[in-house]
mmCIF file of C-alpha atoms and ligand atoms in Angstrom:
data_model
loop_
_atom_site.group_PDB
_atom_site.id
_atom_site.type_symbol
_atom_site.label_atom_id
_atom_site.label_comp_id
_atom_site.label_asym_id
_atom_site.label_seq_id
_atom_site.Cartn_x
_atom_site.Cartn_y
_atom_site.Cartn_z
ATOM 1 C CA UNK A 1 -13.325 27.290 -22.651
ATOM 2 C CA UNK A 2 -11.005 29.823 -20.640
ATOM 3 C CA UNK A 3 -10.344 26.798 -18.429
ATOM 4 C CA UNK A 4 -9.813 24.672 -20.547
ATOM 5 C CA UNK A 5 -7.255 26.942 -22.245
ATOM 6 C CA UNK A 6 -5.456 27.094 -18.942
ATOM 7 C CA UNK A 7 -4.715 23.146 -18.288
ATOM 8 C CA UNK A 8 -4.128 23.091 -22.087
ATOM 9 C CA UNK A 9 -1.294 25.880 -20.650
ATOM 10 C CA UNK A 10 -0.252 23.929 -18.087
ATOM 11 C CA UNK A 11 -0.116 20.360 -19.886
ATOM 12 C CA UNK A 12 2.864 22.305 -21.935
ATOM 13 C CA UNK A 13 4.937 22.859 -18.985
ATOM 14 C CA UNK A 14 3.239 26.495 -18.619
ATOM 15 C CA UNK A 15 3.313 28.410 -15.724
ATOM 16 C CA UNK A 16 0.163 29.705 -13.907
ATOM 17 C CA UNK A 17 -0.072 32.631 -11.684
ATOM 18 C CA UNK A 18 -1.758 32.514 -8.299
ATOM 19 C CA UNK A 19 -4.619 33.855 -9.213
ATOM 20 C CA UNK A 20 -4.799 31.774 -12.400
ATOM 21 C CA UNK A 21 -4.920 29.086 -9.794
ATOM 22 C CA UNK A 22 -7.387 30.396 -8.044
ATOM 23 C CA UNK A 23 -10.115 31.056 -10.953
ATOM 24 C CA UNK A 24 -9.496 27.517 -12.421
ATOM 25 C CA UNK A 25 -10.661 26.128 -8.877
ATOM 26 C CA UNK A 26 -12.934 28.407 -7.965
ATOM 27 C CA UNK A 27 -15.288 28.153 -11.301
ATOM 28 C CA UNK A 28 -14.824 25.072 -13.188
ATOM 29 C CA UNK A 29 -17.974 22.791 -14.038
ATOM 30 C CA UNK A 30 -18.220 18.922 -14.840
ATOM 31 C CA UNK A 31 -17.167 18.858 -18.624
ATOM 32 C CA UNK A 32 -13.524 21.126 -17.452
ATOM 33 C CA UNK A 33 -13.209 18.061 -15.077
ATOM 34 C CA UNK A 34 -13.455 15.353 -17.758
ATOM 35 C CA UNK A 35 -11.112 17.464 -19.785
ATOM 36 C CA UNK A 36 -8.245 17.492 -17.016
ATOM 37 C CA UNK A 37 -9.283 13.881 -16.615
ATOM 38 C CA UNK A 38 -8.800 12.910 -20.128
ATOM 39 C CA UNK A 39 -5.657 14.580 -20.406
ATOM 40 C CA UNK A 40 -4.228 13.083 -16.657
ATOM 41 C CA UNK A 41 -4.826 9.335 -17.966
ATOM 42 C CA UNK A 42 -3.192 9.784 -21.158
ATOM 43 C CA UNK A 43 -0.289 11.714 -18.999
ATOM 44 C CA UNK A 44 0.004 8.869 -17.020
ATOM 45 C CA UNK A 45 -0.131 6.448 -19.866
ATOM 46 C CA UNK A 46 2.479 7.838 -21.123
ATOM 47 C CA UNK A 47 5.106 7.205 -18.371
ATOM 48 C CA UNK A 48 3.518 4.623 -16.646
ATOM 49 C CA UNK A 49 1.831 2.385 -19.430
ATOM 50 C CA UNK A 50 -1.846 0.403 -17.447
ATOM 51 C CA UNK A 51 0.495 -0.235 -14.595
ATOM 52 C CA UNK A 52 -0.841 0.748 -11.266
ATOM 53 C CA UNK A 53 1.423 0.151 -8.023
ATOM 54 C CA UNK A 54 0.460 -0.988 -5.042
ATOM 55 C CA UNK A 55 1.962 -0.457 -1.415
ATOM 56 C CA UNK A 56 1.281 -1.890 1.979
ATOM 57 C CA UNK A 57 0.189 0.076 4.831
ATOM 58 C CA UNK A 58 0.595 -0.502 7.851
ATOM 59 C CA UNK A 59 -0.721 1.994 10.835
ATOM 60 C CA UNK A 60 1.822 0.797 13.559
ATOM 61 C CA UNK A 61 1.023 3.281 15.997
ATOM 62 C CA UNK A 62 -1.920 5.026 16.985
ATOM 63 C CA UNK A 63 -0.444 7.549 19.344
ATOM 64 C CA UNK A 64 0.619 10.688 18.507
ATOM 65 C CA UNK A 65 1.794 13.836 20.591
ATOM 66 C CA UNK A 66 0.151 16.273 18.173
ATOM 67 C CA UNK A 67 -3.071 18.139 18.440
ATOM 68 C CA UNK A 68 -4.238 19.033 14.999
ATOM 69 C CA UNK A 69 -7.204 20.175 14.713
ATOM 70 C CA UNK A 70 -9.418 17.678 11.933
ATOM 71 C CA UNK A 71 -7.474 13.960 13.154
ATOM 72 C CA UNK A 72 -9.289 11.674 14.982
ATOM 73 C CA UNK A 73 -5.360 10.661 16.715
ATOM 74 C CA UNK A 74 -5.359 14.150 18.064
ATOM 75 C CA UNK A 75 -3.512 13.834 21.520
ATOM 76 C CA UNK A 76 -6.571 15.807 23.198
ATOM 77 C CA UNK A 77 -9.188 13.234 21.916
ATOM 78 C CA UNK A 78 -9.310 10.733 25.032
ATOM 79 C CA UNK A 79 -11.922 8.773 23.115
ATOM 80 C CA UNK A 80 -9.178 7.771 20.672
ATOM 81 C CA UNK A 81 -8.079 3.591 20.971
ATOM 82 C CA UNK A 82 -4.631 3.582 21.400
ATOM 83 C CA UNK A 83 -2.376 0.853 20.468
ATOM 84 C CA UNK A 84 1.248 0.425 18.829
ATOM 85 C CA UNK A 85 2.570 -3.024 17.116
ATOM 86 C CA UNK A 86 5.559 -4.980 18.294
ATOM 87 C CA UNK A 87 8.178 -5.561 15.923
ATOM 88 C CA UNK A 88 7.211 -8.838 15.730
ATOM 89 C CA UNK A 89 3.559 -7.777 14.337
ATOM 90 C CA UNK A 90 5.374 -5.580 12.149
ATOM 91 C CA UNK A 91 7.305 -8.091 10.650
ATOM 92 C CA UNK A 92 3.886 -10.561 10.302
ATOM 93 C CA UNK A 93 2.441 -7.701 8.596
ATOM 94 C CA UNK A 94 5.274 -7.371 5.715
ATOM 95 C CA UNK A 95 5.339 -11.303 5.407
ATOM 96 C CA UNK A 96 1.829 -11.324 4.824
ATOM 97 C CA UNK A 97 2.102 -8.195 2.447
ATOM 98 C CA UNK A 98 5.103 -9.972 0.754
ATOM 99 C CA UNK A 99 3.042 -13.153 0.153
ATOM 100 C CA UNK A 100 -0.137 -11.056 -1.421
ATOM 101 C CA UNK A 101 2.590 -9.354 -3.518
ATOM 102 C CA UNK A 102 3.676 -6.169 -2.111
ATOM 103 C CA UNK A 103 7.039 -4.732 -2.599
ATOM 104 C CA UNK A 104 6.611 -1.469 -1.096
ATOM 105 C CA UNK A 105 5.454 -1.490 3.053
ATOM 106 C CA UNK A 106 4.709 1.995 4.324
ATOM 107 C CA UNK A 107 4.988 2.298 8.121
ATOM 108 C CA UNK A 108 2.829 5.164 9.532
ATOM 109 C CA UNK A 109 2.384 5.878 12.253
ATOM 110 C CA UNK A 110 1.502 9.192 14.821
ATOM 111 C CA UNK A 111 4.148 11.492 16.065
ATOM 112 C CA UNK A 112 4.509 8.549 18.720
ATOM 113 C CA UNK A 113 7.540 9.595 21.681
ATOM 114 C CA UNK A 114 6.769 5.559 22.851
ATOM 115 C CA UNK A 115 8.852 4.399 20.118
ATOM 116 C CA UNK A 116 11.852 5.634 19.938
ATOM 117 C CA UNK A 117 14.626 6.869 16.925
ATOM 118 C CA UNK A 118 16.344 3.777 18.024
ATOM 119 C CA UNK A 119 13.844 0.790 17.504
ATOM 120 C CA UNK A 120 12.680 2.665 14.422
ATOM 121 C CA UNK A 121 16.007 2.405 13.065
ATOM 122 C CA UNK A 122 16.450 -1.110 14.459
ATOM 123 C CA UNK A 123 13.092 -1.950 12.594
ATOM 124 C CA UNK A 124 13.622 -0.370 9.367
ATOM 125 C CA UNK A 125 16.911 -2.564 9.634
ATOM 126 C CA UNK A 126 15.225 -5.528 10.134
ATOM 127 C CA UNK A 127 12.483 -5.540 7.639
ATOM 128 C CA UNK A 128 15.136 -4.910 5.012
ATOM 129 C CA UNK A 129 17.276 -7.217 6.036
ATOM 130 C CA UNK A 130 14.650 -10.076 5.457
ATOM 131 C CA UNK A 131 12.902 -8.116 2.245
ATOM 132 C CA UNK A 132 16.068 -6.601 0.429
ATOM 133 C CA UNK A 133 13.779 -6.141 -2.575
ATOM 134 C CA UNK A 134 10.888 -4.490 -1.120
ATOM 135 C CA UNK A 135 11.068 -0.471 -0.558
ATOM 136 C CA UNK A 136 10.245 1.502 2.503
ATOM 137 C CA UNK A 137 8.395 4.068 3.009
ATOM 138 C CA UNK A 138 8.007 6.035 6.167
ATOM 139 C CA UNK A 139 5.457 8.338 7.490
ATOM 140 C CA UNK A 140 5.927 8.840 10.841
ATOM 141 C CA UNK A 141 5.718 13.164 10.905
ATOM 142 C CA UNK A 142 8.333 15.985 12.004
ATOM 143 C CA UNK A 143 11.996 15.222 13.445
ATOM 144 C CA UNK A 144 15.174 16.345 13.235
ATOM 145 C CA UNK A 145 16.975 16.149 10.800
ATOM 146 C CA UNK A 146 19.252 13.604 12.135
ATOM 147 C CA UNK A 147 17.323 11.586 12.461
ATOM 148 C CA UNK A 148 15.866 11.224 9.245
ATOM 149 C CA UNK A 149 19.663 10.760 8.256
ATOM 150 C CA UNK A 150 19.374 7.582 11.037
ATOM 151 C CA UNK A 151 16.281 6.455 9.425
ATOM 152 C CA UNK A 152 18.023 6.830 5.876
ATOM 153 C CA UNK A 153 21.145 5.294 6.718
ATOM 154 C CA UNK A 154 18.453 2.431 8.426
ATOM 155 C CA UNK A 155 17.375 1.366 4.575
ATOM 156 C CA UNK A 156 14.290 3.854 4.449
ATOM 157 C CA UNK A 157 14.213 4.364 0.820
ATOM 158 C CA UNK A 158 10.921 6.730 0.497
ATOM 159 C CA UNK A 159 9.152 9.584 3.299
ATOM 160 C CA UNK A 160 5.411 10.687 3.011
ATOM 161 C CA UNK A 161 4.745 13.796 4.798
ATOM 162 C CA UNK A 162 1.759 15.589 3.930
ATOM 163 C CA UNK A 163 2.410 19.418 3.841
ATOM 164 C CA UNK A 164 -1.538 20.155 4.511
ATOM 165 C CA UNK A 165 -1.551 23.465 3.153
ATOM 166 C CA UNK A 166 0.840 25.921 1.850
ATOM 167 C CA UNK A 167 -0.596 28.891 3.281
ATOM 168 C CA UNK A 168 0.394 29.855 6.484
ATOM 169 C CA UNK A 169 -3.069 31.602 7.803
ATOM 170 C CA UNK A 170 -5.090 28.476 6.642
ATOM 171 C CA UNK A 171 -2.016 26.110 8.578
ATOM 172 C CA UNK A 172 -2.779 28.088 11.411
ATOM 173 C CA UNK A 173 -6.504 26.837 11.465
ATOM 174 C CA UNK A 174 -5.880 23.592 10.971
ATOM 175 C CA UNK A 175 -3.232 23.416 13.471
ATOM 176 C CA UNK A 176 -2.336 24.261 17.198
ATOM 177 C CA UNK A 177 0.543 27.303 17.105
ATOM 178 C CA UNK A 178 2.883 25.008 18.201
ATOM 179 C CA UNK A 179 3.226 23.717 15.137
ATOM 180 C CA UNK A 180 4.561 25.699 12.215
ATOM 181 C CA UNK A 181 3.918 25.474 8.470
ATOM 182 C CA UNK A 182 7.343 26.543 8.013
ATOM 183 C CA UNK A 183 8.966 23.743 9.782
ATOM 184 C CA UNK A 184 6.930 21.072 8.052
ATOM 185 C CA UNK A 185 7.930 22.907 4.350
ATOM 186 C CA UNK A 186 11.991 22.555 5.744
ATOM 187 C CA UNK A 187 11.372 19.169 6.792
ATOM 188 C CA UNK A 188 10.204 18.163 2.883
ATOM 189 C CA UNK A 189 13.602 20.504 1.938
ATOM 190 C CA UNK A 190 15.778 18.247 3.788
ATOM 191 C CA UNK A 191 13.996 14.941 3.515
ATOM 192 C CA UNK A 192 14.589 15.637 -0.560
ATOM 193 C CA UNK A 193 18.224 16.803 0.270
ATOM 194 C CA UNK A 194 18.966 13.458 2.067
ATOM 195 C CA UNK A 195 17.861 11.336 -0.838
ATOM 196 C CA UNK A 196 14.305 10.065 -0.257
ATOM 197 C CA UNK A 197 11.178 10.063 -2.739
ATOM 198 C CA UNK A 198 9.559 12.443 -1.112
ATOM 199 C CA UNK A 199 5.936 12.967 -1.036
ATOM 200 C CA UNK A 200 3.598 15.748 0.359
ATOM 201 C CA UNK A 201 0.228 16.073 -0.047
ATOM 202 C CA UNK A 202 -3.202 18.040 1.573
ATOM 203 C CA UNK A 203 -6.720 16.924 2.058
ATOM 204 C CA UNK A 204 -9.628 18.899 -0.034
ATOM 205 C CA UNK A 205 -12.126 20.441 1.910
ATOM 206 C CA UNK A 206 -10.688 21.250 4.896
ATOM 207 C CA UNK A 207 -12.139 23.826 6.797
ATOM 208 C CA UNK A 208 -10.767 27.351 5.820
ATOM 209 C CA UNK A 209 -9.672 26.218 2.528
ATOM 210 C CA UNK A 210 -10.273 28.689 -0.349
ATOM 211 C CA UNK A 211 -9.678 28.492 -4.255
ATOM 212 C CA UNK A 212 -6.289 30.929 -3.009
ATOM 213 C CA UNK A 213 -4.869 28.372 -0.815
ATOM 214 C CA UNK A 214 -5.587 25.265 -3.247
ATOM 215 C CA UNK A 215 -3.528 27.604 -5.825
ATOM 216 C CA UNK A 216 -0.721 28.051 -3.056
ATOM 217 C CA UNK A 217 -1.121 24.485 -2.668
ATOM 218 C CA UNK A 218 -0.711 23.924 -6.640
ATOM 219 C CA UNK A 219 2.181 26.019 -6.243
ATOM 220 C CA UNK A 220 4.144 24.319 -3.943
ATOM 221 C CA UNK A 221 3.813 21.280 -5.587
ATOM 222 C CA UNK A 222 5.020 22.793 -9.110
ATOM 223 C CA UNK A 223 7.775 24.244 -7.051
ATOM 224 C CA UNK A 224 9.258 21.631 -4.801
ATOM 225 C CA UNK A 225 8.849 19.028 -7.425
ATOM 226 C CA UNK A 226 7.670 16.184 -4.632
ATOM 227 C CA UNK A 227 7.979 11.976 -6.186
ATOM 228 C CA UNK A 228 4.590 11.210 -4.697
ATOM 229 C CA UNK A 229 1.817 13.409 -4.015
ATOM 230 C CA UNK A 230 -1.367 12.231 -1.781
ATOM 231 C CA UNK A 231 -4.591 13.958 -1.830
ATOM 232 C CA UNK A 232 -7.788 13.124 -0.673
ATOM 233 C CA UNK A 233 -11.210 14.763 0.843
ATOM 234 C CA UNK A 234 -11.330 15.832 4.506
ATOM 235 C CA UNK A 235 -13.599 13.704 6.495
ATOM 236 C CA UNK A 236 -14.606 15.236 9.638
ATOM 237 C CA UNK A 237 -13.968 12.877 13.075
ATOM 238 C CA UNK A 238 -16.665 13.482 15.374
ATOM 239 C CA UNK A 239 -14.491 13.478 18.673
ATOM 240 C CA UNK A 240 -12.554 16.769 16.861
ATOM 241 C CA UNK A 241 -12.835 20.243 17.042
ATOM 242 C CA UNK A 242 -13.813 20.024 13.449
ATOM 243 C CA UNK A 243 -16.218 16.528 13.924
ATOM 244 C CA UNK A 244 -19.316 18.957 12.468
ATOM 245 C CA UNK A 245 -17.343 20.412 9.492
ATOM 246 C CA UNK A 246 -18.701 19.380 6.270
ATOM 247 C CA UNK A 247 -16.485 16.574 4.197
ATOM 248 C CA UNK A 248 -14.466 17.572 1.358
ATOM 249 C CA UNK A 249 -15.888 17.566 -1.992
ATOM 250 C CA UNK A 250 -14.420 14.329 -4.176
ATOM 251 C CA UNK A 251 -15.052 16.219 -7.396
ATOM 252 C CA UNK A 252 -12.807 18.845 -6.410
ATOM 253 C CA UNK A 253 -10.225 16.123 -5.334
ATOM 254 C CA UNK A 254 -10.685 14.388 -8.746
ATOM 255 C CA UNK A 255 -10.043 17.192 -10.473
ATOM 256 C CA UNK A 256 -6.620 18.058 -8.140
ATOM 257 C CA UNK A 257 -5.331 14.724 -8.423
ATOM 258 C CA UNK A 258 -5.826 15.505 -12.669
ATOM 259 C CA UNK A 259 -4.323 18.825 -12.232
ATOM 260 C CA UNK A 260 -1.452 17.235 -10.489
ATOM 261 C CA UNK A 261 -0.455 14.354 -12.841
ATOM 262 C CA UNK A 262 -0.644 17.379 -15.529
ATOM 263 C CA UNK A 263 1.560 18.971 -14.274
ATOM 264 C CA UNK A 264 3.893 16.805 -12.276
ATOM 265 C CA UNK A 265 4.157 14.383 -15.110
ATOM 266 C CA UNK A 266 5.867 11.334 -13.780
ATOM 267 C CA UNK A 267 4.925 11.748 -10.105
ATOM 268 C CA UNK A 268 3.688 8.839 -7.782
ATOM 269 C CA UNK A 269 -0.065 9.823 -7.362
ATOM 270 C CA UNK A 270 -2.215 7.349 -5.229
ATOM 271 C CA UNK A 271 -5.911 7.114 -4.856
ATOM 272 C CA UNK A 272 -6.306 7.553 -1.064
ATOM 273 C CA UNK A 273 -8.048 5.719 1.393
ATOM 274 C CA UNK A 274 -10.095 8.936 2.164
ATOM 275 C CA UNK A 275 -11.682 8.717 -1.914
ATOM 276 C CA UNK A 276 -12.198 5.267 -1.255
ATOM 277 C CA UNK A 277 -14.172 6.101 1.697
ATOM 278 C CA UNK A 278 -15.940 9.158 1.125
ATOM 279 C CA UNK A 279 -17.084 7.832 -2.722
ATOM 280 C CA UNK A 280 -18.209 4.269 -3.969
ATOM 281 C CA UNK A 281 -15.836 3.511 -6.471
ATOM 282 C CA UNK A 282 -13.298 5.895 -5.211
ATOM 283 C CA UNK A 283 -10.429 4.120 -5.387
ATOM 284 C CA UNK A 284 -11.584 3.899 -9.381
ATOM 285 C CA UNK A 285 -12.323 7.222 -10.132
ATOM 286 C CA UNK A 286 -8.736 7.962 -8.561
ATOM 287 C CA UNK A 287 -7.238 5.767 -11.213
ATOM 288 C CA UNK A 288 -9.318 7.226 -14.010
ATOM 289 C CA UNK A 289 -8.631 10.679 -12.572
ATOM 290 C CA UNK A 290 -4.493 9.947 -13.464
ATOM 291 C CA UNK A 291 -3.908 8.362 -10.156
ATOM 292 C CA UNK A 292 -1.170 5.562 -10.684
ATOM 293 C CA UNK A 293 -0.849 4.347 -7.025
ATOM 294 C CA UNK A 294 -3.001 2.219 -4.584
ATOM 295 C CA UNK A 295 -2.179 1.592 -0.439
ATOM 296 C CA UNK A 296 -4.309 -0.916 0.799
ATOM 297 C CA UNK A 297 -4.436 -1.419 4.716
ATOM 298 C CA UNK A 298 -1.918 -4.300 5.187
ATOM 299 C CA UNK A 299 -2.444 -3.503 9.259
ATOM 300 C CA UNK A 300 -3.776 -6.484 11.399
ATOM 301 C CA UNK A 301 -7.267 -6.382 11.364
ATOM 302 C CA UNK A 302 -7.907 -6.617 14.764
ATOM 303 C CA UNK A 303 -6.727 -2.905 15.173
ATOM 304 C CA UNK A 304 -7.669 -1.296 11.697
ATOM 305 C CA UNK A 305 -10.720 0.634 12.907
ATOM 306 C CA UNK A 306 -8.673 1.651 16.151
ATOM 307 C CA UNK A 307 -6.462 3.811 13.306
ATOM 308 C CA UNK A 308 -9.341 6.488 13.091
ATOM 309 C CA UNK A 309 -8.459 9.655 11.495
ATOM 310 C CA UNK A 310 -11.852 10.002 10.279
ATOM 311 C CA UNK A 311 -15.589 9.143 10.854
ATOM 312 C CA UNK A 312 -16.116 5.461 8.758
ATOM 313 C CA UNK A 313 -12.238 5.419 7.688
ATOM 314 C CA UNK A 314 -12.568 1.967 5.357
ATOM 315 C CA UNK A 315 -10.466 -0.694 5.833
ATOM 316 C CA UNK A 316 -11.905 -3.525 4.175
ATOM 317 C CA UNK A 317 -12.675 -4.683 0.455
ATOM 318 C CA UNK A 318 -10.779 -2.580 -2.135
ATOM 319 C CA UNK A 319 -8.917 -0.656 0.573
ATOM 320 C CA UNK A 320 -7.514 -4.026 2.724
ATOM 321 C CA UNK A 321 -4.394 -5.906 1.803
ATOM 322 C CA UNK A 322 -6.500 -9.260 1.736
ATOM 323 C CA UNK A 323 -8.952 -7.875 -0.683
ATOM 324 C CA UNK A 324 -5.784 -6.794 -3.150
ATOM 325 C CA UNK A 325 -7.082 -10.120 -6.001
ATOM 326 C CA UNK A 326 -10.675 -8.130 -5.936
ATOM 327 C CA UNK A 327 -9.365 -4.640 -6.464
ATOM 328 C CA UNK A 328 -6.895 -6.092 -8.914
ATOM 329 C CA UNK A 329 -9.496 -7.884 -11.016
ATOM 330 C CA UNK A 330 -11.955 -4.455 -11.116
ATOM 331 C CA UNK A 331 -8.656 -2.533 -12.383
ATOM 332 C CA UNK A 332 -7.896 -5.261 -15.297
ATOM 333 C CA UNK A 333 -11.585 -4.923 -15.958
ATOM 334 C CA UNK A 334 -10.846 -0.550 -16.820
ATOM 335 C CA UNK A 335 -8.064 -1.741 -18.858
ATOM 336 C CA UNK A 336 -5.363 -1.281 -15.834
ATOM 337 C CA UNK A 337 -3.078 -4.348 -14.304
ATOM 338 C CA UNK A 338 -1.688 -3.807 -10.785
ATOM 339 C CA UNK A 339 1.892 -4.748 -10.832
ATOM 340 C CA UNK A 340 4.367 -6.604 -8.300
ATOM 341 C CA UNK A 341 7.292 -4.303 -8.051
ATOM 342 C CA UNK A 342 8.873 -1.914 -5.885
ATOM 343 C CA UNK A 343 7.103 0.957 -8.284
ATOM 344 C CA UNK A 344 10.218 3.193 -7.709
ATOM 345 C CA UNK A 345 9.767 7.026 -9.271
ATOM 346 C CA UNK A 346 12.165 7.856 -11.814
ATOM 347 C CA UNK A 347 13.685 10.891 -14.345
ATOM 348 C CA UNK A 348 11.112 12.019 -16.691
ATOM 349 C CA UNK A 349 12.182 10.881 -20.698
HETATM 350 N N1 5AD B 567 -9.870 13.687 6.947
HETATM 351 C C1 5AD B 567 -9.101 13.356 5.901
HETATM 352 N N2 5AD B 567 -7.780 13.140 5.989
HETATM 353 C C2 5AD B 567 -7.225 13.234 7.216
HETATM 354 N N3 5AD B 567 -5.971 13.087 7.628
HETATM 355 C C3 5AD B 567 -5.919 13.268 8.960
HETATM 356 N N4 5AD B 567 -7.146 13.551 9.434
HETATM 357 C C4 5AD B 567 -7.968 13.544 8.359
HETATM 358 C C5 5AD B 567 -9.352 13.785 8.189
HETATM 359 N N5 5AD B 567 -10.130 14.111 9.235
HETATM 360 C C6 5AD B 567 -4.865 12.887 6.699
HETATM 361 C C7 5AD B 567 -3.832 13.997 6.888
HETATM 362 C C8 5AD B 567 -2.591 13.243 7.305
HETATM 363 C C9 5AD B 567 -2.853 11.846 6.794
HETATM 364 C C10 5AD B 567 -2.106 10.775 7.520
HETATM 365 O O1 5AD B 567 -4.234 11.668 6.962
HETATM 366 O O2 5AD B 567 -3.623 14.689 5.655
HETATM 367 O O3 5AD B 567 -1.406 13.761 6.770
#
């Protein structure tokens, strides 16, 4: 019941206190779930109607100069398959994505010094030059400021860049010290200040997470008010420093993604390729957990399992581009329709 007092709380626009936070995440059985649940779909309903968007991803580079700990592009694995698409692949991708329906491509990619600012911004030119009508997203990590001003001015419309976690002890474990949790926080400051729908996110489960930096987490979220928000179970990569860490639990990341659309309202909330992988049906339960959003893998095939972050990362069925009329018929049959359409975030009502 006290838990269930608290989302009630938070479904008002209240605010919660760390450790209010905390104690929710920490304690909270299967019928406090259903509850969030139940009140995320109807929250989502409510601004979004049975829509679902979709978007097209496409991995166009596999390298990646980082190190962090739990990814299976780490620079330090040497096991890793690298490869990066021409722009010619690129564009094959968005014209196939285009004919299946898509009207949102994401292009991620590693942290990847073999493409430069340059042919990014020569790319992101060229795909909207053909697709005026479709949106683009980018997820290609940290840089400077300018540059994401280059990549703006390019016709990027959108920027996914997963803050991991919001506390700074846990970002530490997760990451090498060169990298700084502070620097990827300013980087979702200025990538909001230049004008792009802006989405962080963090994976459940990873190791060194605790009900206290989930709430920190939580907090950030209700703070920097992202557009999107992707969350989704850590699956450990066996070539990692973290390949014999246990996965993430998907009822915990059920019950985030609820807690989320609660609170966030209006915000662009997909069911990630991690649920779909780590749970039968998770693309689904996202859905019916208040997710609104779907990316199927719109890569070529030939190179989809080369994009490994994870042990068994899916890339067929529900979660490929080609399999978009299956996924799209088991959402009409829970009452959803998957809509054609950029899928742009807007003001709240
Ligand atoms: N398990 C789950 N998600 C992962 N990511 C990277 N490695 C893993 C993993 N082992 C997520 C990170 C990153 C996104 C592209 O993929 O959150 O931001």
């Amino acid at each position: 019941m006290r838990n269930q007092e608290v989302i009630d709380r938070l479904e008002a626009g209240g605010y919660l206190e760390r450790e209010e936070w905390a104690a929710l995440l920490a304690d909270f059985d299967e019928s406090d779930r259903l509850y969030a649940a139940q009140k995320a779909v109807a929250t989502a309903n409510r601004y979004f109607g049975n829509r679902i968007y979709i978007r097209g991803l496409i991995e166009f580079t596999s390298y990646c100069k980082n190190d962090c700990y739990y990814c299976g592009l780490r620079r330090s694995n040497t096991r890793a398959a690298r490869y990066r698409l021409t722009e010619e692949e690129i564009l094959t991708c968005c014209e196939t994505g285009y004919g299946l329906g898509f009207r949102t491509f994401v292009l991620q990619g590693g942290e990847d010094g073999g493409f430069s600012d340059e042919r990014l911004c020569a790319l992101i030119g060229a795909i909207k030059e053909r697709w005026p009508d479709c949106a683009l997203t980018l997820s290609v990590g940290e840089r400077e400021a300018d540059v994401y001003r280059r990549f703006y001015a390019a016709g990027a419309d959108r920027y996914l860049l997963r803050h991991e976690t919001a506390d700074a002890a846990h970002y530490g474990r997760l990451h090498p010290p060169e990298m700084s949790p502070d620097h990827r926080i300013a980087c979702l400051d200025t990538l909001k200040a230049i004008g792009y729908q802006t989405g962080c996110g963090f994976m459940v489960g990873s190791p060194g997470q605790t009900p206290e930096t989930l709430a920190a987490d939580m907090m950030l979220i209700g703070k920097l008010h992202p557009h999107m928000v992707g969350i989704g179970p850590f699956l450990p990569h066996k070539d990692t420093p973290f390949g014999r860490e246990r996965a993430g639990s998907c009822e915990l990341t059920l019950f985030l993604i609820s807690l989320v659309r609660i609170m966030e309202k209006n915000v662009l909330l997909p069911a990630t390729t991690a649920l779909g992988t780590a749970l039968p049906g998770g693309r689904e339960a996202g859905i019916l957990a208040g997710a609104n959003v779907v990316m199927p893998n719109l890569s070529p095939a030939g190179i989809r399992e080369k994009y490994a972050l994870y042990d068994g990362k899916k890339c067929t069925g529900a979660e490929a581009a080609e399999g978009i009329d299956g996924l799209r018929e088991r959402l009409r049959r829970l009452g959803y329709e998957v809509v054609s359409g950029r899928g742009d975030w807007k003001e709240c009502k």
